[in-house]
Short mmCIF file of C-alpha atoms in Angstrom, two decimals:
data_model
loop_
_atom_site.label_atom_id
_atom_site.label_comp_id
_atom_site.label_asym_id
_atom_site.label_seq_id
_atom_site.Cartn_x
_atom_site.Cartn_y
_atom_site.Cartn_z
CA ILE A 1 10.15 -27.58 -18.28
CA TYR A 2 10.51 -30.25 -15.68
CA THR A 3 12.41 -33.11 -14.70
CA HIS A 4 10.75 -35.87 -11.98
CA TYR A 5 13.37 -38.81 -11.40
CA ASP A 6 13.47 -40.88 -7.82
CA ARG A 7 12.89 -38.00 -5.02
CA HIS A 8 13.49 -35.31 -6.36
CA PHE A 9 11.75 -32.78 -9.59
CA LYS A 10 12.91 -29.23 -10.50
CA VAL A 11 10.99 -26.78 -11.93
CA ASP A 12 12.54 -23.85 -13.84
CA PRO A 13 9.66 -21.43 -14.25
CA TYR A 14 11.35 -18.71 -16.43
CA LEU A 15 10.05 -21.32 -19.55
CA CYS A 16 6.35 -21.31 -18.07
CA GLY A 17 4.23 -19.35 -19.53
CA MET A 18 6.16 -17.66 -22.33
CA ASN A 19 3.87 -18.52 -25.20
CA THR A 20 0.60 -16.71 -23.65
CA LYS A 21 -0.79 -14.18 -23.03
CA VAL A 22 1.08 -12.86 -19.61
CA ARG A 23 -1.57 -13.02 -17.01
CA VAL A 24 -0.88 -11.59 -12.77
CA ARG A 25 -3.13 -11.57 -10.16
CA PHE A 26 -3.23 -9.85 -6.60
CA ALA A 27 -5.77 -12.45 -4.07
CA PRO A 28 -6.27 -10.46 -0.70
CA SER A 29 -8.27 -11.93 2.09
CA PRO A 30 -10.87 -9.16 2.62
CA THR A 31 -10.09 -8.67 6.91
CA GLY A 32 -9.08 -5.15 7.23
CA GLY A 33 -6.76 -2.82 5.73
CA LEU A 34 -4.69 -2.53 3.13
CA HIS A 35 -0.99 -2.75 4.49
CA LEU A 36 1.52 -0.82 2.03
CA GLY A 37 3.16 -4.25 1.43
CA GLY A 38 -0.02 -5.20 -0.31
CA VAL A 39 0.44 -2.19 -1.92
CA ARG A 40 3.74 -2.70 -3.25
CA THR A 41 1.95 -6.25 -4.53
CA VAL A 42 -0.67 -4.90 -6.09
CA LEU A 43 1.67 -2.57 -7.94
CA TYR A 44 4.48 -4.94 -9.06
CA ASN A 45 1.42 -7.32 -10.63
CA TYR A 46 0.14 -4.22 -12.45
CA LEU A 47 3.80 -2.67 -13.94
CA PHE A 48 4.46 -6.28 -14.60
CA ALA A 49 1.46 -7.32 -16.75
CA LYS A 50 1.12 -3.60 -18.23
CA LYS A 51 4.75 -3.27 -19.43
CA HIS A 52 4.25 -7.31 -21.17
CA GLY A 53 1.13 -6.04 -22.73
CA GLY A 54 -0.77 -8.16 -20.12
CA GLU A 55 -3.77 -7.70 -17.85
CA PHE A 56 -4.69 -7.92 -13.76
CA ILE A 57 -7.29 -9.74 -11.80
CA VAL A 58 -7.93 -9.05 -8.84
CA ARG A 59 -9.32 -12.15 -7.26
CA ILE A 60 -10.38 -12.04 -3.62
CA GLU A 61 -9.87 -14.91 -1.31
CA ASP A 62 -12.63 -14.94 1.46
CA THR A 63 -13.03 -18.72 1.84
CA ASP A 64 -11.99 -18.32 6.06
CA GLN A 65 -15.69 -17.01 6.72
CA THR A 66 -14.77 -16.50 10.57
CA ARG A 67 -12.02 -13.71 9.26
CA PHE A 68 -14.23 -11.92 6.95
CA VAL A 69 -15.14 -8.57 7.79
CA GLU A 70 -17.98 -6.49 6.17
CA GLY A 71 -16.62 -3.63 4.35
CA ALA A 72 -13.09 -4.78 3.72
CA GLU A 73 -14.11 -5.96 0.19
CA SER A 74 -15.46 -2.23 -1.03
CA TYR A 75 -12.04 -1.02 0.88
CA ILE A 76 -9.85 -2.50 -1.16
CA PHE A 77 -11.60 -1.42 -4.36
CA ASN A 78 -10.99 2.13 -3.03
CA CYS A 79 -7.88 2.00 -1.75
CA LEU A 80 -7.27 0.23 -5.64
CA GLU A 81 -9.00 3.18 -7.56
CA TRP A 82 -7.07 5.99 -5.13
CA CYS A 83 -4.74 4.70 -6.63
CA GLY A 84 -5.14 4.39 -9.79
CA LEU A 85 -4.11 0.60 -10.19
CA VAL A 86 -7.73 -0.70 -12.28
CA PRO A 87 -8.42 -4.07 -12.35
CA ASP A 88 -8.56 -5.58 -15.77
CA GLU A 89 -10.80 -8.49 -13.99
CA SER A 90 -12.23 -8.34 -10.59
CA PRO A 91 -15.72 -8.77 -8.87
CA ILE A 92 -16.44 -5.03 -9.95
CA HIS A 93 -15.26 -5.43 -13.29
CA GLY A 94 -16.21 -8.42 -13.93
CA GLY A 95 -14.28 -11.03 -17.05
CA ASP A 96 -14.86 -14.48 -18.59
CA TYR A 97 -12.99 -16.37 -15.28
CA GLY A 98 -15.41 -15.58 -12.63
CA PRO A 99 -16.67 -15.69 -10.52
CA TYR A 100 -13.88 -14.33 -8.56
CA ARG A 101 -14.63 -14.69 -5.49
CA GLN A 102 -13.08 -18.14 -3.34
CA SER A 103 -16.82 -17.96 -1.42
CA GLU A 104 -19.22 -18.18 -4.80
CA ARG A 105 -16.86 -20.72 -6.04
CA LYS A 106 -17.31 -23.38 -3.08
CA ALA A 107 -19.09 -26.22 -5.12
CA MET A 108 -15.68 -26.51 -7.56
CA TYR A 109 -12.61 -27.65 -5.05
CA ARG A 110 -15.00 -30.51 -3.75
CA GLU A 111 -14.18 -31.81 -6.92
CA TYR A 112 -10.24 -31.65 -7.04
CA ALA A 113 -9.81 -32.55 -3.30
CA GLU A 114 -11.80 -36.23 -4.11
CA LYS A 115 -9.47 -36.20 -7.15
CA LEU A 116 -6.93 -35.97 -4.13
CA ILE A 117 -8.19 -38.03 -2.61
CA ASN A 118 -8.78 -40.95 -5.25
CA ASP A 119 -5.33 -40.72 -6.81
CA GLY A 120 -3.50 -41.68 -3.00
CA HIS A 121 -2.36 -37.82 -2.94
CA ALA A 122 -4.62 -36.55 -0.02
CA TYR A 123 -7.05 -38.17 3.33
CA TYR A 124 -9.66 -36.90 5.17
CA ALA A 125 -8.86 -36.46 8.49
CA PHE A 126 -11.41 -37.06 10.83
CA ASP A 127 -10.00 -36.30 14.11
CA THR A 128 -12.14 -33.06 16.67
CA PRO A 129 -9.92 -30.51 18.10
CA GLU A 130 -9.95 -32.20 21.41
CA GLU A 131 -7.97 -34.66 19.42
CA LEU A 132 -5.66 -32.51 18.12
CA GLU A 133 -5.07 -30.83 21.33
CA GLN A 134 -4.00 -34.06 22.77
CA MET A 135 -1.98 -35.21 20.25
CA ARG A 136 -0.12 -31.76 20.54
CA MET A 137 0.57 -32.70 24.21
CA ASN A 138 1.70 -36.61 23.61
CA PHE A 139 4.43 -36.51 21.29
CA LYS A 140 5.42 -32.58 22.35
CA THR A 141 9.15 -33.38 23.03
CA GLU A 142 11.79 -31.28 23.72
CA ALA A 143 13.49 -31.06 20.04
CA ASN A 144 9.75 -30.86 18.96
CA PRO A 145 7.89 -29.05 20.85
CA SER A 146 4.88 -28.31 18.71
CA PRO A 147 4.49 -31.52 16.85
CA GLN A 148 2.48 -31.26 13.35
CA TYR A 149 0.32 -33.51 11.35
CA ASP A 150 2.54 -34.88 9.24
CA GLY A 151 4.26 -38.48 8.60
CA GLN A 152 5.99 -39.16 11.87
CA ILE A 153 1.77 -38.75 13.39
CA ARG A 154 -0.60 -39.06 10.47
CA MET A 155 -0.84 -42.96 11.60
CA LYS A 156 -1.40 -42.78 15.07
CA MET A 157 -4.51 -40.26 14.46
CA LYS A 158 -8.57 -40.87 13.42
CA ASN A 159 -8.48 -40.40 9.36
CA SER A 160 -8.72 -42.42 6.20
CA LEU A 161 -4.93 -44.03 6.21
CA THR A 162 -5.81 -45.96 9.58
CA LEU A 163 -9.86 -46.68 9.20
CA ASP A 164 -10.72 -49.00 7.03
CA ALA A 165 -12.75 -47.81 4.36
CA GLY A 166 -15.99 -48.95 5.71
CA GLU A 167 -15.54 -47.50 8.67
CA VAL A 168 -15.00 -44.32 6.47
CA LYS A 169 -18.31 -44.21 4.15
CA GLN A 170 -20.27 -45.23 7.82
CA LEU A 171 -18.39 -41.70 9.26
CA ILE A 172 -19.15 -39.75 6.17
CA ASP A 173 -23.29 -40.77 6.00
CA SER A 174 -23.91 -40.13 9.45
CA GLY A 175 -22.36 -36.67 8.99
CA ALA A 176 -19.13 -37.01 10.29
CA ARG A 177 -17.25 -33.75 10.71
CA TYR A 178 -13.97 -34.11 8.60
CA VAL A 179 -11.55 -32.54 7.13
CA VAL A 180 -9.02 -33.18 3.66
CA ARG A 181 -5.51 -33.09 4.06
CA ILE A 182 -2.86 -33.21 1.78
CA LYS A 183 -0.47 -36.41 2.19
CA MET A 184 3.17 -34.88 1.96
CA PRO A 185 5.61 -37.66 0.18
CA GLU A 186 8.46 -38.51 2.53
CA ASN A 187 12.28 -37.89 1.70
CA LYS A 188 11.55 -36.11 -1.36
CA THR A 189 13.16 -32.75 -2.02
CA ILE A 190 11.45 -30.04 -3.90
CA SER A 191 13.22 -27.15 -5.96
CA PHE A 192 11.68 -24.10 -8.34
CA THR A 193 13.49 -20.84 -9.39
CA ASP A 194 11.59 -18.36 -8.04
CA LEU A 195 12.22 -14.92 -10.37
CA ILE A 196 14.13 -13.39 -7.05
CA HIS A 197 15.22 -16.16 -4.66
CA GLU A 198 16.17 -17.90 -7.66
CA GLU A 199 17.17 -21.59 -7.32
CA VAL A 200 14.83 -22.72 -3.19
CA SER A 201 14.85 -26.14 -2.41
CA PHE A 202 12.79 -27.82 0.37
CA GLU A 203 13.26 -31.32 2.46
CA SER A 204 8.98 -32.80 1.91
CA SER A 205 9.01 -34.64 5.34
CA LEU A 206 9.70 -30.95 7.45
CA VAL A 207 6.34 -29.84 5.80
CA ASP A 208 3.55 -31.31 7.39
CA ASP A 209 -0.17 -32.02 5.32
CA LYS A 210 -2.21 -29.13 5.38
CA VAL A 211 -5.95 -28.50 5.53
CA LEU A 212 -6.60 -28.31 2.35
CA LEU A 213 -10.74 -28.74 2.22
CA LYS A 214 -12.41 -27.58 5.85
CA ALA A 215 -15.16 -28.91 7.64
CA ASP A 216 -17.47 -26.70 6.28
CA GLY A 217 -16.90 -27.17 2.78
CA MET A 218 -15.03 -24.32 1.99
CA PRO A 219 -10.96 -24.71 0.48
CA THR A 220 -8.32 -23.11 1.79
CA TYR A 221 -5.74 -21.04 0.60
CA HIS A 222 -3.30 -24.10 -0.40
CA LEU A 223 -6.13 -25.62 -2.81
CA ALA A 224 -8.23 -22.24 -3.64
CA VAL A 225 -5.11 -21.14 -4.66
CA VAL A 226 -4.08 -23.30 -7.36
CA VAL A 227 -6.66 -24.20 -8.96
CA ASP A 228 -8.07 -20.83 -9.32
CA ASP A 229 -4.60 -19.63 -10.41
CA TYR A 230 -4.94 -22.83 -13.30
CA LEU A 231 -8.38 -22.18 -13.93
CA MET A 232 -7.54 -18.42 -14.36
CA LYS A 233 -4.99 -19.33 -16.61
CA ILE A 234 -2.65 -17.10 -14.24
CA THR A 235 0.85 -17.03 -16.03
CA HIS A 236 3.06 -15.35 -13.40
CA ALA A 237 2.61 -15.25 -8.87
CA PHE A 238 3.92 -12.63 -7.61
CA ARG A 239 3.03 -12.42 -3.82
CA GLY A 240 4.96 -12.26 0.07
CA GLU A 241 7.93 -14.17 1.01
CA GLU A 242 6.12 -15.37 4.07
CA TRP A 243 4.49 -17.50 1.63
CA LEU A 244 7.81 -18.82 0.27
CA SER A 245 7.53 -22.15 2.82
CA SER A 246 3.25 -23.10 1.13
CA ALA A 247 5.31 -23.04 -1.71
CA PRO A 248 6.60 -27.64 -1.50
CA VAL A 249 1.91 -28.01 -1.02
CA HIS A 250 1.46 -25.58 -3.85
CA ILE A 251 4.15 -27.22 -6.17
CA LEU A 252 2.48 -30.90 -5.10
CA LEU A 253 -0.87 -29.36 -5.81
CA TRP A 254 -0.13 -28.48 -9.24
CA GLU A 255 1.85 -31.22 -10.46
CA TYR A 256 -1.05 -33.72 -8.90
CA LEU A 257 -3.65 -31.74 -10.65
CA PHE A 258 -2.70 -30.05 -13.37
CA GLY A 259 0.58 -30.93 -14.52
CA LEU A 260 4.05 -28.55 -13.79
CA GLN A 261 3.58 -27.55 -17.21
CA HIS A 262 0.94 -25.13 -16.43
CA MET A 263 2.29 -24.23 -13.00
CA PRO A 264 2.81 -19.82 -12.86
CA GLN A 265 6.22 -18.59 -12.76
CA TRP A 266 6.70 -17.55 -9.15
CA ALA A 267 8.23 -14.76 -7.28
CA HIS A 268 8.02 -14.44 -3.91
CA LEU A 269 8.82 -10.42 -2.97
CA PRO A 270 10.66 -9.34 -0.08
CA LEU A 271 9.46 -8.23 3.60
CA ILE A 272 8.31 -4.21 3.86
CA LEU A 273 10.82 -3.78 7.45
CA GLY A 274 9.72 -1.39 10.28
CA PRO A 275 11.66 -0.26 13.16
CA ASN A 276 11.93 -3.51 14.57
CA GLY A 277 10.98 -6.63 11.52
CA LYS A 278 8.16 -6.81 9.33
CA LEU A 279 6.31 -3.75 8.72
CA SER A 280 3.47 -3.58 10.91
CA LYS A 281 0.02 -1.14 12.22
CA ARG A 282 1.50 -1.55 15.51
CA ASP A 283 4.83 0.46 14.13
CA GLY A 284 2.48 2.94 12.75
CA ALA A 285 0.78 3.87 15.83
CA LYS A 286 3.78 3.86 17.81
CA PHE A 287 6.13 5.72 15.93
CA GLY A 288 3.51 8.11 14.05
CA PHE A 289 3.07 7.13 10.68
CA PRO A 290 0.74 5.32 8.37
CA VAL A 291 1.03 1.79 7.20
CA PHE A 292 -2.35 1.74 5.60
CA ALA A 293 -3.38 2.72 2.40
CA MET A 294 -6.43 4.92 3.23
CA ASN A 295 -8.24 5.28 6.70
CA TRP A 296 -9.86 1.86 7.55
CA THR A 297 -11.95 1.78 10.92
CA ASP A 298 -12.43 -1.83 12.33
CA PRO A 299 -16.21 -2.35 12.41
CA LYS A 300 -15.71 -4.63 14.89
CA SER A 301 -13.74 -2.77 17.65
CA ASN A 302 -14.25 0.25 16.07
CA GLU A 303 -10.55 1.69 16.14
CA LEU A 304 -9.38 3.81 13.04
CA THR A 305 -6.53 3.40 11.14
CA GLU A 306 -4.52 6.28 9.49
CA GLY A 307 -4.24 5.64 5.85
CA PHE A 308 -1.75 7.23 3.57
CA LYS A 309 -4.24 9.41 1.17
CA GLU A 310 -5.99 11.03 4.95
CA LYS A 311 -2.56 12.11 5.98
CA GLY A 312 -2.06 14.09 2.90
CA PHE A 313 -0.35 11.75 0.46
CA LEU A 314 -0.46 12.13 -3.28
CA PRO A 315 -1.18 8.54 -5.06
CA GLU A 316 1.30 9.26 -7.66
CA ALA A 317 3.67 9.95 -4.28
CA PHE A 318 2.67 6.70 -2.68
CA LEU A 319 2.96 5.05 -5.43
CA ASN A 320 6.40 5.95 -6.82
CA LEU A 321 7.75 5.25 -2.82
CA LEU A 322 6.65 2.22 -3.12
CA ALA A 323 7.86 1.01 -6.17
CA VAL A 324 11.59 2.06 -5.06
CA LEU A 325 11.19 0.56 -1.91
CA GLY A 326 12.77 -3.45 -2.70
CA TRP A 327 13.45 -2.20 -6.66
CA ASN A 328 15.30 0.29 -8.98
CA ASP A 329 16.03 0.50 -12.34
CA GLY A 330 19.87 0.31 -12.45
CA THR A 331 20.27 4.08 -11.82
CA GLU A 332 19.92 6.84 -9.68
CA GLN A 333 17.19 8.31 -10.80
CA GLU A 334 14.26 7.95 -7.50
CA ILE A 335 11.18 9.69 -9.21
CA PHE A 336 9.32 7.68 -11.15
CA SER A 337 5.20 7.99 -13.08
CA LEU A 338 3.54 5.45 -13.18
CA ASP A 339 4.07 5.00 -17.01
CA GLU A 340 8.01 5.15 -16.29
CA LEU A 341 7.65 2.39 -13.89
CA ILE A 342 6.01 0.38 -16.09
CA SER A 343 8.45 0.77 -19.37
CA ARG A 344 11.37 0.28 -16.61
CA PHE A 345 9.98 -2.56 -14.27
CA SER A 346 11.62 -5.61 -13.95
CA MET A 347 11.59 -8.91 -12.12
CA ASP A 348 15.35 -8.95 -12.43
CA ARG A 349 16.05 -5.75 -10.65
CA VAL A 350 14.37 -6.46 -7.21
CA HIS A 351 15.48 -6.64 -4.40
CA LYS A 352 16.36 -10.59 -2.37
CA SER A 353 16.42 -9.08 1.10
CA GLY A 354 14.25 -6.33 2.86
CA ALA A 355 13.72 -2.73 2.47
CA LYS A 356 13.15 -0.68 5.32
CA PHE A 357 10.42 2.22 5.12
CA ASP A 358 11.38 5.53 6.20
CA PHE A 359 8.61 7.87 6.74
CA GLU A 360 11.14 10.73 5.90
CA LYS A 361 12.19 9.21 2.89
CA ALA A 362 8.19 8.80 2.19
CA LYS A 363 7.86 12.52 3.22
CA TRP A 364 10.40 13.44 0.15
CA PHE A 365 8.88 11.35 -1.66
CA ASN A 366 5.23 13.59 -1.20
CA HIS A 367 7.68 16.53 -1.12
CA GLU A 368 8.88 16.12 -4.81
CA TRP A 369 5.31 15.44 -6.33
CA ILE A 370 3.77 18.34 -4.87
CA LYS A 371 6.46 20.71 -6.87
CA LYS A 372 6.27 18.15 -9.91
CA LEU A 373 2.31 18.46 -10.23
CA ASP A 374 0.47 21.63 -11.47
CA ALA A 375 -2.27 23.40 -10.11
CA VAL A 376 -4.60 22.24 -12.30
CA ARG A 377 -4.38 18.33 -10.50
CA LEU A 378 -3.85 19.60 -6.74
CA SER A 379 -6.61 21.91 -6.97
CA PRO A 380 -9.66 19.42 -5.61
CA LEU A 381 -6.92 18.15 -2.90
CA VAL A 382 -5.78 21.87 -1.52
CA LYS A 383 -9.44 22.80 -1.86
CA ASN A 384 -10.56 19.82 0.45
CA HIS A 385 -7.97 19.94 2.57
CA LEU A 386 -9.46 23.97 2.72
CA ALA A 387 -13.17 23.13 3.33
CA LEU A 388 -11.84 21.59 6.50
CA LYS A 389 -10.69 25.03 7.75
CA ASP A 390 -14.03 26.37 6.60
CA ILE A 391 -12.58 28.23 3.86
CA HIS A 392 -14.25 27.80 0.24
CA PRO A 393 -11.90 29.30 -2.22
CA ALA A 394 -14.46 31.01 -5.46
CA ASP A 395 -12.19 31.75 -7.90
CA ASP A 396 -10.54 28.79 -9.49
CA ALA A 397 -7.59 30.88 -11.22
CA PHE A 398 -6.87 32.46 -7.92
CA LEU A 399 -6.59 29.43 -5.95
CA HIS A 400 -4.07 27.14 -8.68
CA THR A 401 -1.84 30.95 -8.47
CA VAL A 402 -2.26 30.58 -4.40
CA ILE A 403 -0.95 27.00 -5.47
CA ASP A 404 2.32 27.59 -7.50
CA LEU A 405 3.44 30.25 -4.91
CA VAL A 406 3.43 27.80 -2.30
CA LYS A 407 4.05 24.52 -3.25
CA ASP A 408 7.45 24.37 -2.90
CA ARG A 409 6.51 24.79 1.07
CA CYS A 410 4.50 21.74 1.15
CA THR A 411 5.20 18.48 2.00
CA LEU A 412 2.15 17.37 2.56
CA ILE A 413 -1.07 18.28 1.08
CA PRO A 414 -2.94 19.86 4.66
CA ASP A 415 0.35 22.06 5.02
CA PHE A 416 -1.63 24.09 2.30
CA TYR A 417 -3.66 25.23 4.98
CA GLU A 418 -0.81 27.21 7.25
CA GLN A 419 1.55 27.95 3.69
CA SER A 420 -1.89 29.42 1.99
CA GLY A 421 -4.70 29.85 4.68
CA TYR A 422 -4.21 33.49 4.82
CA PHE A 423 -4.18 34.12 1.30
CA PHE A 424 -7.94 33.69 1.81
CA LYS A 425 -8.91 34.68 5.60
CA ALA A 426 -6.66 37.13 7.28
CA PRO A 427 -4.87 35.44 10.69
CA GLY A 428 -6.01 35.40 13.68
CA VAL A 429 -2.87 35.47 15.62
CA LEU A 430 0.40 37.70 14.99
CA ASP A 431 3.66 36.23 16.26
CA THR A 432 4.36 39.59 18.10
CA GLU A 433 6.80 38.23 19.89
CA ALA A 434 9.60 38.27 16.50
CA VAL A 435 8.64 41.90 16.29
CA LYS A 436 7.78 43.67 19.43
CA PRO A 437 11.49 43.38 20.83
CA LYS A 438 12.45 45.50 17.57
CA TRP A 439 9.31 47.94 17.26
CA THR A 440 10.26 51.47 17.00
CA THR A 441 8.34 54.72 17.29
CA ALA A 442 9.68 55.02 13.96
CA LYS A 443 8.17 52.11 12.12
CA THR A 444 5.09 52.77 13.38
CA GLU A 445 5.34 55.86 11.53
CA PHE A 446 6.58 53.92 7.86
CA PHE A 447 3.97 51.73 8.33
CA GLU A 448 0.91 54.43 8.86
CA ALA A 449 2.62 56.17 5.76
CA TYR A 450 3.03 53.26 3.60
CA CYS A 451 -1.20 52.36 3.95
CA VAL A 452 -2.02 56.08 2.33
CA LEU A 453 0.61 55.40 -0.23
CA LEU A 454 -0.82 52.10 -1.48
CA GLN A 455 -4.50 53.90 -0.90
CA GLU A 456 -3.41 57.01 -3.45
CA MET A 457 -2.57 53.42 -5.76
CA SER A 458 -3.98 53.71 -9.06
CA ASN A 459 -2.54 50.26 -10.27
CA TRP A 460 -2.19 47.65 -7.72
CA ASP A 461 1.03 45.59 -9.28
CA LEU A 462 3.69 43.84 -7.77
CA SER A 463 6.40 46.48 -9.18
CA SER A 464 4.27 49.60 -7.38
CA ILE A 465 3.34 47.66 -4.04
CA GLU A 466 7.90 46.93 -3.74
CA SER A 467 9.14 50.37 -4.91
CA THR A 468 6.58 51.98 -2.84
CA PHE A 469 8.04 50.33 -0.02
CA LYS A 470 11.90 50.92 -0.87
CA GLN A 471 11.22 54.25 -2.07
CA LEU A 472 9.73 54.72 2.15
CA ALA A 473 12.35 53.00 3.73
CA ALA A 474 14.74 55.26 1.96
CA ASP A 475 12.89 58.40 2.76
CA LYS A 476 12.84 57.48 6.27
CA ASN A 477 16.34 56.38 6.67
CA ILE A 478 15.54 52.41 8.00
CA LYS A 479 16.79 49.75 5.79
CA PRO A 480 13.63 48.31 3.96
CA GLY A 481 15.24 44.56 5.89
CA GLU A 482 14.34 45.63 8.93
CA LEU A 483 10.72 46.10 8.03
CA GLN A 484 9.74 43.60 5.85
CA LEU A 485 9.59 41.24 8.68
CA PRO A 486 6.72 42.86 10.80
CA PHE A 487 5.24 43.60 7.52
CA ARG A 488 5.00 39.87 6.76
CA ILE A 489 3.70 39.45 10.09
CA MET A 490 0.65 41.67 10.07
CA LEU A 491 0.27 40.32 6.51
CA VAL A 492 0.49 36.47 7.47
CA GLY A 493 0.63 36.40 11.05
CA GLY A 494 4.11 34.72 11.57
CA LYS A 495 7.89 34.23 9.79
CA PHE A 496 6.67 32.19 6.46
CA GLY A 497 5.42 32.33 2.99
CA PRO A 498 6.70 33.45 -0.18
CA ALA A 499 7.25 36.79 -0.86
CA VAL A 500 5.94 39.52 1.11
CA PHE A 501 5.42 41.51 -1.49
CA ASP A 502 3.71 38.64 -3.91
CA ILE A 503 1.38 38.12 -0.79
CA ALA A 504 0.05 41.85 -1.15
CA ASN A 505 -0.32 41.77 -4.15
CA LEU A 506 -2.54 39.21 -4.39
CA ILE A 507 -5.09 39.77 -1.41
CA GLY A 508 -5.80 43.05 -3.27
CA LYS A 509 -5.52 46.63 -1.51
CA ASP A 510 -8.01 46.88 0.70
CA GLU A 511 -7.27 43.36 2.91
CA THR A 512 -3.14 44.74 2.35
CA VAL A 513 -4.07 48.28 4.27
CA SER A 514 -6.86 46.14 6.67
CA ARG A 515 -4.10 43.87 7.98
CA ILE A 516 -1.46 46.27 8.56
CA LYS A 517 -3.84 48.82 10.27
CA LYS A 518 -4.62 45.78 12.52
CA ALA A 519 -1.22 44.89 13.26
CA LEU A 520 -0.07 48.75 13.77
CA SER A 521 -3.19 48.44 16.70
CA ILE A 522 -1.55 45.39 18.28
CA PHE A 523 2.18 46.21 18.04
CA ASN A 524 1.45 49.16 19.71
CA GLN A 525 -0.25 48.12 22.83
#
């Protein structure tokens, strides 16, 4: 599985974990809103696990208590629930490998840090923040403007490599604050095979001695992720490529603590790009599109960041657009259900380069899914948005008919108000400018006569409404096309909506006649 010779070792992750059950994890920090890149990471983990009959775990990485944000953890799980990506194990769902919050696993990490120290792979560092800042100033050069705590500098600092054992013990016994740092080896090439980027290599001398255990006793990401992945039997670790630079530290920790044969297969997912590089919350604010899965209000600043859900996206569409934002199945197909994604997904089809987010394309996906889903599925969402406009449909069958009639015209869920609100409430404003320039006395007389005929109808149905309209137009020698636009504006308020006779049929005789009469009084002013 790996060879380790002289100063080089190589890991082939394709050979790891093949005889064990697939276990993947998403390990977010509870520090704020869930970025769409984070949801894509969840989705790829979920698809891979379900395709291979494995398990999807959510682990909360809350070791940095200074960045902890109240409510962020529950927000993360609410987002996953909306997306339909339910974990098999998590702090909420339980499991056999808990606790699933790193803050609740604090005691176990020190044991592994001490093992690294005893084996000569890590050391205590007693440097104060002021001494670290002084180091950056003292060793700053034109060639090295940002000195790191590395193999070149560690022997000039205050740590257990430069102090004798008695001094180290005295400092620890006296309660001096310290961190534990990994001791990066010198002049070693560290290589591994990434499921996306293939062969990746690093020179160990270029990597600084990362902190593994902080002064408060909490582990950093580097130590915690390795220990937790081992104890939770994670077989595959998919994470953003921003973590690729940390791979040499993690590979060494796997080798030192557990042996590389236990290391998960890794895949570092390419970035999602915005207009100016990596997609950020600022891009969304500047260009008017969401970057979070759901609305997130920062409890510190009270700043609201809009989410895809509140913007009017369907979870089916959201997952679909994220899936193909950096992956394809080798065909021209673009619309995938979750079941189809599970059956088609494979890591070898994930792109190596970043994928640019296109909000117009995102809306296209949502439009396609609105057209694809039936009225029963859409009805609760439409009801919620209509309620915001004080429209409360009492008849579900009627609402379903309306949804089916207008859904092809809707891109986002809020569009259903504009496209269907007039079925439930007469329009408050009419587009008179579209009618008045060509309005005539003959048209007034036509609609007055049409009202009489409508009121006399014994059978209110689509065929009768339309045939009566056209026959009356013929009798009065007016082209039906000249009358249909005014009729539409009378019923709808504007130049939009489905077939005008369908609208009349649905809103009923009394409402149709009432709207015509009201419009005539406005057109004839």
